[in-house]
Short mmCIF file of C-alpha atoms and ligand atoms in Angstrom, two decimals:
data_model
loop_
_atom_site.label_atom_id
_atom_site.label_comp_id
_atom_site.label_asym_id
_atom_site.label_seq_id
_atom_site.Cartn_x
_atom_site.Cartn_y
_atom_site.Cartn_z
CA MET G 19 -20.67 8.23 -2.46
CA ASN G 20 -17.80 7.88 -4.92
CA MET G 21 -16.94 4.58 -6.56
CA ALA G 22 -14.95 2.12 -4.48
CA ALA G 23 -11.38 1.54 -5.67
CA VAL G 24 -11.12 -1.64 -3.59
CA THR G 25 -13.88 -3.77 -2.12
CA ALA G 26 -13.58 -6.79 0.13
CA ILE G 27 -16.62 -8.87 1.05
CA ASP G 28 -16.52 -11.26 3.99
CA LEU G 29 -12.90 -12.34 3.60
CA THR G 30 -11.62 -15.27 5.57
CA LYS G 31 -8.12 -16.70 5.48
CA THR G 32 -7.09 -19.87 7.25
CA TYR G 33 -3.55 -21.18 7.40
CA GLY G 34 -2.67 -24.79 8.21
CA THR G 35 -4.95 -27.61 9.29
CA GLY G 36 -5.84 -29.53 12.46
CA ASN G 37 -4.21 -28.18 15.59
CA THR G 38 -1.85 -25.90 13.61
CA ARG G 39 -4.86 -24.19 12.04
CA VAL G 40 -4.81 -20.38 12.31
CA SER G 41 -7.67 -18.08 11.30
CA ALA G 42 -5.86 -14.96 10.14
CA LEU G 43 -9.01 -13.26 8.77
CA ARG G 44 -12.48 -14.00 10.16
CA GLY G 45 -14.93 -12.18 7.90
CA VAL G 46 -13.49 -8.83 6.86
CA SER G 47 -15.59 -6.51 4.68
CA LEU G 48 -14.23 -3.17 3.57
CA ALA G 49 -14.79 -0.60 0.82
CA VAL G 50 -12.05 1.91 0.05
CA GLY G 51 -13.32 4.95 -1.86
CA THR G 52 -11.46 6.27 -4.89
CA GLY G 53 -9.05 8.97 -3.77
CA GLN G 54 -9.08 7.81 -0.16
CA PHE G 55 -5.99 7.25 2.00
CA VAL G 56 -6.67 4.38 4.41
CA ALA G 57 -4.37 3.09 7.13
CA ILE G 58 -4.73 -0.45 8.46
CA MET G 59 -3.61 -0.88 12.06
CA GLY G 60 -3.78 -3.53 14.74
CA PRO G 61 -1.65 -5.54 17.16
CA SER G 62 0.99 -7.91 15.83
CA GLY G 63 -0.70 -11.03 14.46
CA SER G 64 -4.09 -9.31 14.00
CA GLY G 65 -4.11 -10.03 10.24
CA LYS G 66 -2.87 -6.77 8.68
CA SER G 67 -0.36 -8.32 6.26
CA THR G 68 -2.76 -11.11 5.34
CA LEU G 69 -5.48 -8.56 4.57
CA LEU G 70 -3.11 -6.40 2.50
CA HIS G 71 -1.92 -9.43 0.53
CA CYS G 72 -5.47 -10.61 -0.15
CA LEU G 73 -6.62 -7.10 -1.20
CA ALA G 74 -3.61 -6.73 -3.52
CA GLY G 75 -4.05 -10.11 -5.18
CA LEU G 76 -0.70 -11.35 -3.80
CA ASP G 77 -2.51 -14.08 -1.87
CA ARG G 78 -5.92 -15.67 -2.23
CA PRO G 79 -8.49 -15.61 0.59
CA THR G 80 -9.94 -18.91 1.80
CA SER G 81 -13.41 -17.45 1.18
CA GLY G 82 -14.92 -14.09 0.32
CA ARG G 83 -14.42 -11.72 -2.58
CA VAL G 84 -12.11 -8.88 -3.58
CA ARG G 85 -12.66 -6.30 -6.31
CA ILE G 86 -10.13 -3.78 -7.57
CA GLY G 87 -11.95 -1.13 -9.59
CA ASN G 88 -14.38 -3.08 -11.75
CA ASP G 89 -12.43 -6.32 -11.68
CA GLY G 90 -13.22 -9.22 -9.38
CA LEU G 91 -10.12 -11.15 -8.31
CA ASP G 92 -11.76 -14.45 -7.41
CA GLY G 93 -11.53 -17.13 -10.01
CA LEU G 94 -8.82 -15.37 -12.02
CA SER G 95 -6.00 -17.58 -13.26
CA ASP G 96 -2.53 -16.80 -11.89
CA GLY G 97 -1.59 -15.20 -15.22
CA ARG G 98 -4.62 -12.89 -15.30
CA LEU G 99 -4.12 -12.02 -11.63
CA THR G 100 -0.50 -11.06 -12.38
CA ARG G 101 -1.62 -8.85 -15.27
CA LEU G 102 -4.31 -7.22 -13.16
CA ARG G 103 -1.76 -6.49 -10.43
CA ARG G 104 0.64 -5.05 -12.98
CA ASP G 105 -2.00 -2.81 -14.56
CA ALA G 106 -4.11 -1.78 -11.60
CA VAL G 107 -1.94 -1.94 -8.47
CA GLY G 108 1.15 -0.09 -7.25
CA PHE G 109 3.30 -1.32 -4.36
CA VAL G 110 5.51 0.43 -1.84
CA PHE G 111 7.45 -1.86 0.49
CA GLN G 112 9.29 -1.26 3.75
CA SER G 113 12.58 -2.27 2.10
CA PHE G 114 12.12 -0.06 -1.03
CA ASN G 115 12.75 -3.03 -3.42
CA LEU G 116 14.50 -0.98 -6.10
CA LEU G 117 16.72 -2.73 -8.63
CA PRO G 118 20.32 -1.79 -7.69
CA THR G 119 21.74 -1.75 -11.22
CA LEU G 120 19.09 0.61 -12.60
CA SER G 121 19.03 4.39 -12.25
CA ALA G 122 16.17 6.10 -10.43
CA ALA G 123 14.55 6.96 -13.78
CA GLU G 124 14.85 3.36 -15.02
CA ASN G 125 13.40 2.04 -11.75
CA ILE G 126 10.45 4.42 -12.02
CA LEU G 127 9.76 3.43 -15.63
CA LEU G 128 10.22 -0.31 -15.09
CA PRO G 129 6.52 -1.16 -14.48
CA LEU G 130 5.62 0.46 -17.81
CA ARG G 131 8.44 -1.35 -19.60
CA LEU G 132 7.28 -4.68 -18.17
CA ALA G 133 3.73 -3.94 -19.33
CA GLY G 134 4.94 -2.86 -22.79
CA ARG G 135 3.34 0.54 -22.25
CA ARG G 136 4.80 3.86 -23.41
CA PRO G 137 5.56 6.43 -20.74
CA ASP G 138 3.38 9.53 -20.80
CA GLY G 139 6.02 12.28 -20.62
CA GLU G 140 3.72 14.81 -19.02
CA TRP G 141 2.65 12.39 -16.30
CA LEU G 142 6.25 11.32 -15.65
CA ASP G 143 7.27 14.97 -15.23
CA ARG G 144 4.37 15.59 -12.88
CA VAL G 145 5.22 12.58 -10.71
CA ILE G 146 8.95 13.43 -10.61
CA ASP G 147 8.13 17.04 -9.81
CA LEU G 148 5.69 16.10 -7.03
CA LEU G 149 8.28 13.81 -5.44
CA GLY G 150 11.12 16.33 -5.77
CA LEU G 151 13.32 13.88 -7.66
CA ALA G 152 14.24 15.93 -10.74
CA ASP G 153 17.97 16.13 -9.89
CA ARG G 154 18.25 12.48 -8.83
CA MET G 155 17.04 10.73 -11.97
CA HIS G 156 20.45 9.37 -13.03
CA HIS G 157 21.49 8.15 -9.58
CA ARG G 158 21.49 4.48 -8.66
CA PRO G 159 19.74 3.41 -5.44
CA ASN G 160 23.04 3.10 -3.50
CA GLN G 161 23.74 6.75 -4.32
CA LEU G 162 20.46 7.81 -2.71
CA SER G 163 19.42 8.19 0.93
CA GLY G 164 16.72 5.88 2.32
CA GLY G 165 14.15 8.67 2.06
CA GLN G 166 15.10 9.35 -1.57
CA GLN G 167 14.94 5.63 -2.39
CA GLN G 168 11.45 5.43 -0.93
CA ARG G 169 10.42 8.51 -2.94
CA VAL G 170 11.64 6.69 -6.09
CA ALA G 171 9.55 3.69 -5.00
CA VAL G 172 6.48 5.93 -4.60
CA ALA G 173 7.10 7.39 -8.07
CA ARG G 174 7.41 3.85 -9.46
CA ALA G 175 4.07 2.97 -7.85
CA LEU G 176 2.38 6.10 -9.27
CA ILE G 177 3.72 5.84 -12.82
CA THR G 178 1.11 3.37 -14.10
CA ARG G 179 -1.75 5.42 -12.57
CA PRO G 180 -2.95 2.36 -10.67
CA SER G 181 -6.43 2.04 -9.19
CA VAL G 182 -4.75 1.67 -5.80
CA ILE G 183 -1.32 1.80 -4.18
CA PHE G 184 -0.67 -0.66 -1.35
CA ALA G 185 2.05 0.41 1.07
CA ASP G 186 3.40 -2.08 3.61
CA GLU G 187 5.08 -0.24 6.53
CA PRO G 188 6.50 2.33 4.07
CA THR G 189 8.32 4.25 6.83
CA GLY G 190 9.60 1.18 8.71
CA ASN G 191 13.20 1.64 7.48
CA LEU G 192 13.32 5.43 7.64
CA ASP G 193 14.28 7.97 10.29
CA SER G 194 11.36 10.10 11.46
CA ARG G 195 12.16 13.08 9.23
CA SER G 196 12.44 11.00 6.00
CA GLY G 197 9.39 9.02 7.11
CA ALA G 198 7.36 12.21 7.51
CA GLU G 199 8.50 13.32 4.05
CA VAL G 200 7.39 10.06 2.40
CA LEU G 201 4.04 10.19 4.21
CA SER G 202 3.51 13.80 3.10
CA LEU G 203 4.17 12.69 -0.48
CA LEU G 204 1.71 9.81 -0.26
CA ARG G 205 -0.78 12.34 1.15
CA ALA G 206 0.00 14.71 -1.74
CA SER G 207 -0.50 11.93 -4.29
CA VAL G 208 -4.00 11.46 -2.86
CA ARG G 209 -4.82 15.17 -2.68
CA GLU G 210 -3.24 16.34 -5.92
CA LEU G 211 -3.37 13.30 -8.19
CA GLY G 212 -6.51 11.62 -6.80
CA GLN G 213 -4.54 8.46 -5.99
CA THR G 214 -6.08 5.81 -3.69
CA VAL G 215 -3.69 4.49 -1.02
CA VAL G 216 -4.03 1.61 1.45
CA MET G 217 -1.20 1.47 3.99
CA VAL G 218 -0.36 -1.00 6.73
CA THR G 219 1.47 0.65 9.59
CA HIS G 220 2.03 0.24 13.31
CA ASP G 221 2.97 3.91 13.72
CA PRO G 222 0.15 6.16 15.01
CA ARG G 223 1.92 9.21 13.55
CA ALA G 224 1.90 7.56 10.10
CA ALA G 225 -1.81 6.75 10.48
CA GLY G 226 -2.38 10.45 11.25
CA TYR G 227 -1.66 11.21 7.57
CA ALA G 228 -4.56 9.00 6.43
CA ASP G 229 -8.21 9.98 5.89
CA ARG G 230 -9.35 6.88 7.66
CA VAL G 231 -7.97 4.17 9.95
CA VAL G 232 -9.30 0.63 10.04
CA PHE G 233 -8.36 -1.26 13.20
CA LEU G 234 -7.98 -5.03 13.12
CA ALA G 235 -7.91 -7.38 16.10
CA ASP G 236 -7.81 -11.14 15.87
CA GLY G 237 -8.74 -11.18 12.17
CA ARG G 238 -11.72 -8.84 12.45
CA ILE G 239 -12.33 -5.13 11.90
CA VAL G 240 -13.06 -3.72 15.34
CA ASP G 241 -13.04 -0.01 14.57
CA ASP G 242 -13.14 2.34 11.61
CA ALA G 243 -12.27 6.01 12.22
CA THR G 244 -12.21 9.00 9.86
CA ASN G 245 -9.81 11.94 10.10
CA PRO G 246 -7.65 10.22 12.70
CA THR G 247 -5.24 12.09 14.98
CA PRO G 248 -2.01 10.40 16.15
CA GLU G 249 -3.19 10.80 19.78
CA GLY G 250 -6.56 9.15 19.10
CA VAL G 251 -4.89 6.30 17.19
CA LEU G 252 -2.31 5.78 19.94
CA GLU G 253 -5.05 5.53 22.56
CA ARG G 254 -7.13 3.08 20.48
CA MET G 255 -4.05 0.93 19.78
CA ALA G 256 -3.10 0.87 23.46
CA ARG G 257 -6.54 -0.56 24.33
CA LEU G 258 -6.29 -3.17 21.55
CA GLU G 259 -2.79 -4.22 22.66
CA VAL G 260 -4.08 -4.74 26.20
CA GLN G 261 -7.02 -6.82 24.94
CA ALA G 262 -4.68 -8.88 22.70
CA ALA G 263 -2.25 -9.58 25.58
P1 ADP M 328 0.00 -8.88 11.23
O1 ADP M 328 0.41 -8.39 9.89
O2 ADP M 328 -1.13 -8.08 11.83
O3 ADP M 328 1.13 -9.02 12.20
P2 ADP M 328 -0.43 -11.42 9.89
O4 ADP M 328 -1.42 -11.18 8.82
O5 ADP M 328 1.01 -11.48 9.52
O6 ADP M 328 -0.65 -10.34 11.06
O7 ADP M 328 -0.78 -12.79 10.65
C1 ADP M 328 -2.08 -13.12 11.14
C2 ADP M 328 -2.03 -14.52 11.72
O8 ADP M 328 -1.80 -15.47 10.69
C3 ADP M 328 -0.91 -14.72 12.74
O9 ADP M 328 -1.39 -15.60 13.74
C4 ADP M 328 0.18 -15.38 11.91
O10 ADP M 328 1.01 -16.18 12.72
C5 ADP M 328 -0.61 -16.21 10.93
N1 ADP M 328 0.09 -16.40 9.64
C6 ADP M 328 0.42 -15.41 8.77
N2 ADP M 328 1.02 -15.93 7.68
C7 ADP M 328 1.06 -17.27 7.87
C8 ADP M 328 1.54 -18.38 7.08
N3 ADP M 328 2.10 -18.20 5.89
N4 ADP M 328 1.41 -19.63 7.60
C9 ADP M 328 0.84 -19.82 8.80
N5 ADP M 328 0.35 -18.84 9.58
C10 ADP M 328 0.46 -17.57 9.13
#
């Protein structure tokens, strides 16, 4: 078995106290192998965003442990957690989150600039080439289509060669054709660059691009499927939605 890029052990997350108390995660354990593409699915309110935020070090679990590569997240100061996120994690958001005044190239290179790291020209070329962005490098985000903006965001996530990329509904703001393109590129980053990707989605077709789908319901993992098909995922989700209702 290859080394895990991300490991979670018995995560719990509780919000609020007394009668406003909500258990968003109730003991989630998960190991994501290096070079694996994992989709996280589940009904609304099942804990997907909470899990993603805890795995990515954006939020702290109430109990349990998270490791990214060889680094444990628990007990890190906010400053060290920020540095670990910057060095070891890439993010792709539903709303792209590009800086509007910067060109595509400047957006892609920003994580390296913030870390005071020099760009590796060969790697930059490879990422730009993979994402088909060579003739868009001097455009600003508002001169790009949604699909192109999300491709820039994927390139920005890849540029630091992170241990893992977390994608939160990466196709949520895209039409189906651009969405399929972005998913194919995430898939290609796994296959060709050995990237590890963890993606939250509610779209069974998006989950069909992953190697593995983890299903959450009510803060727990209730199923874990490899080589998912959109049809199989749709059927599993339909049963979970009925149980949640
Ligand atoms: P999902 O992403 O699957 O829709 P979430 O992780 O957003 O689920 O939410 C899981 C549960 O935790 C829900 O009941 C939600 O209302 C609750 N929750 C999430 N964030 C907060 C918060 N900041 N404060 C209080 N409750 C929250």
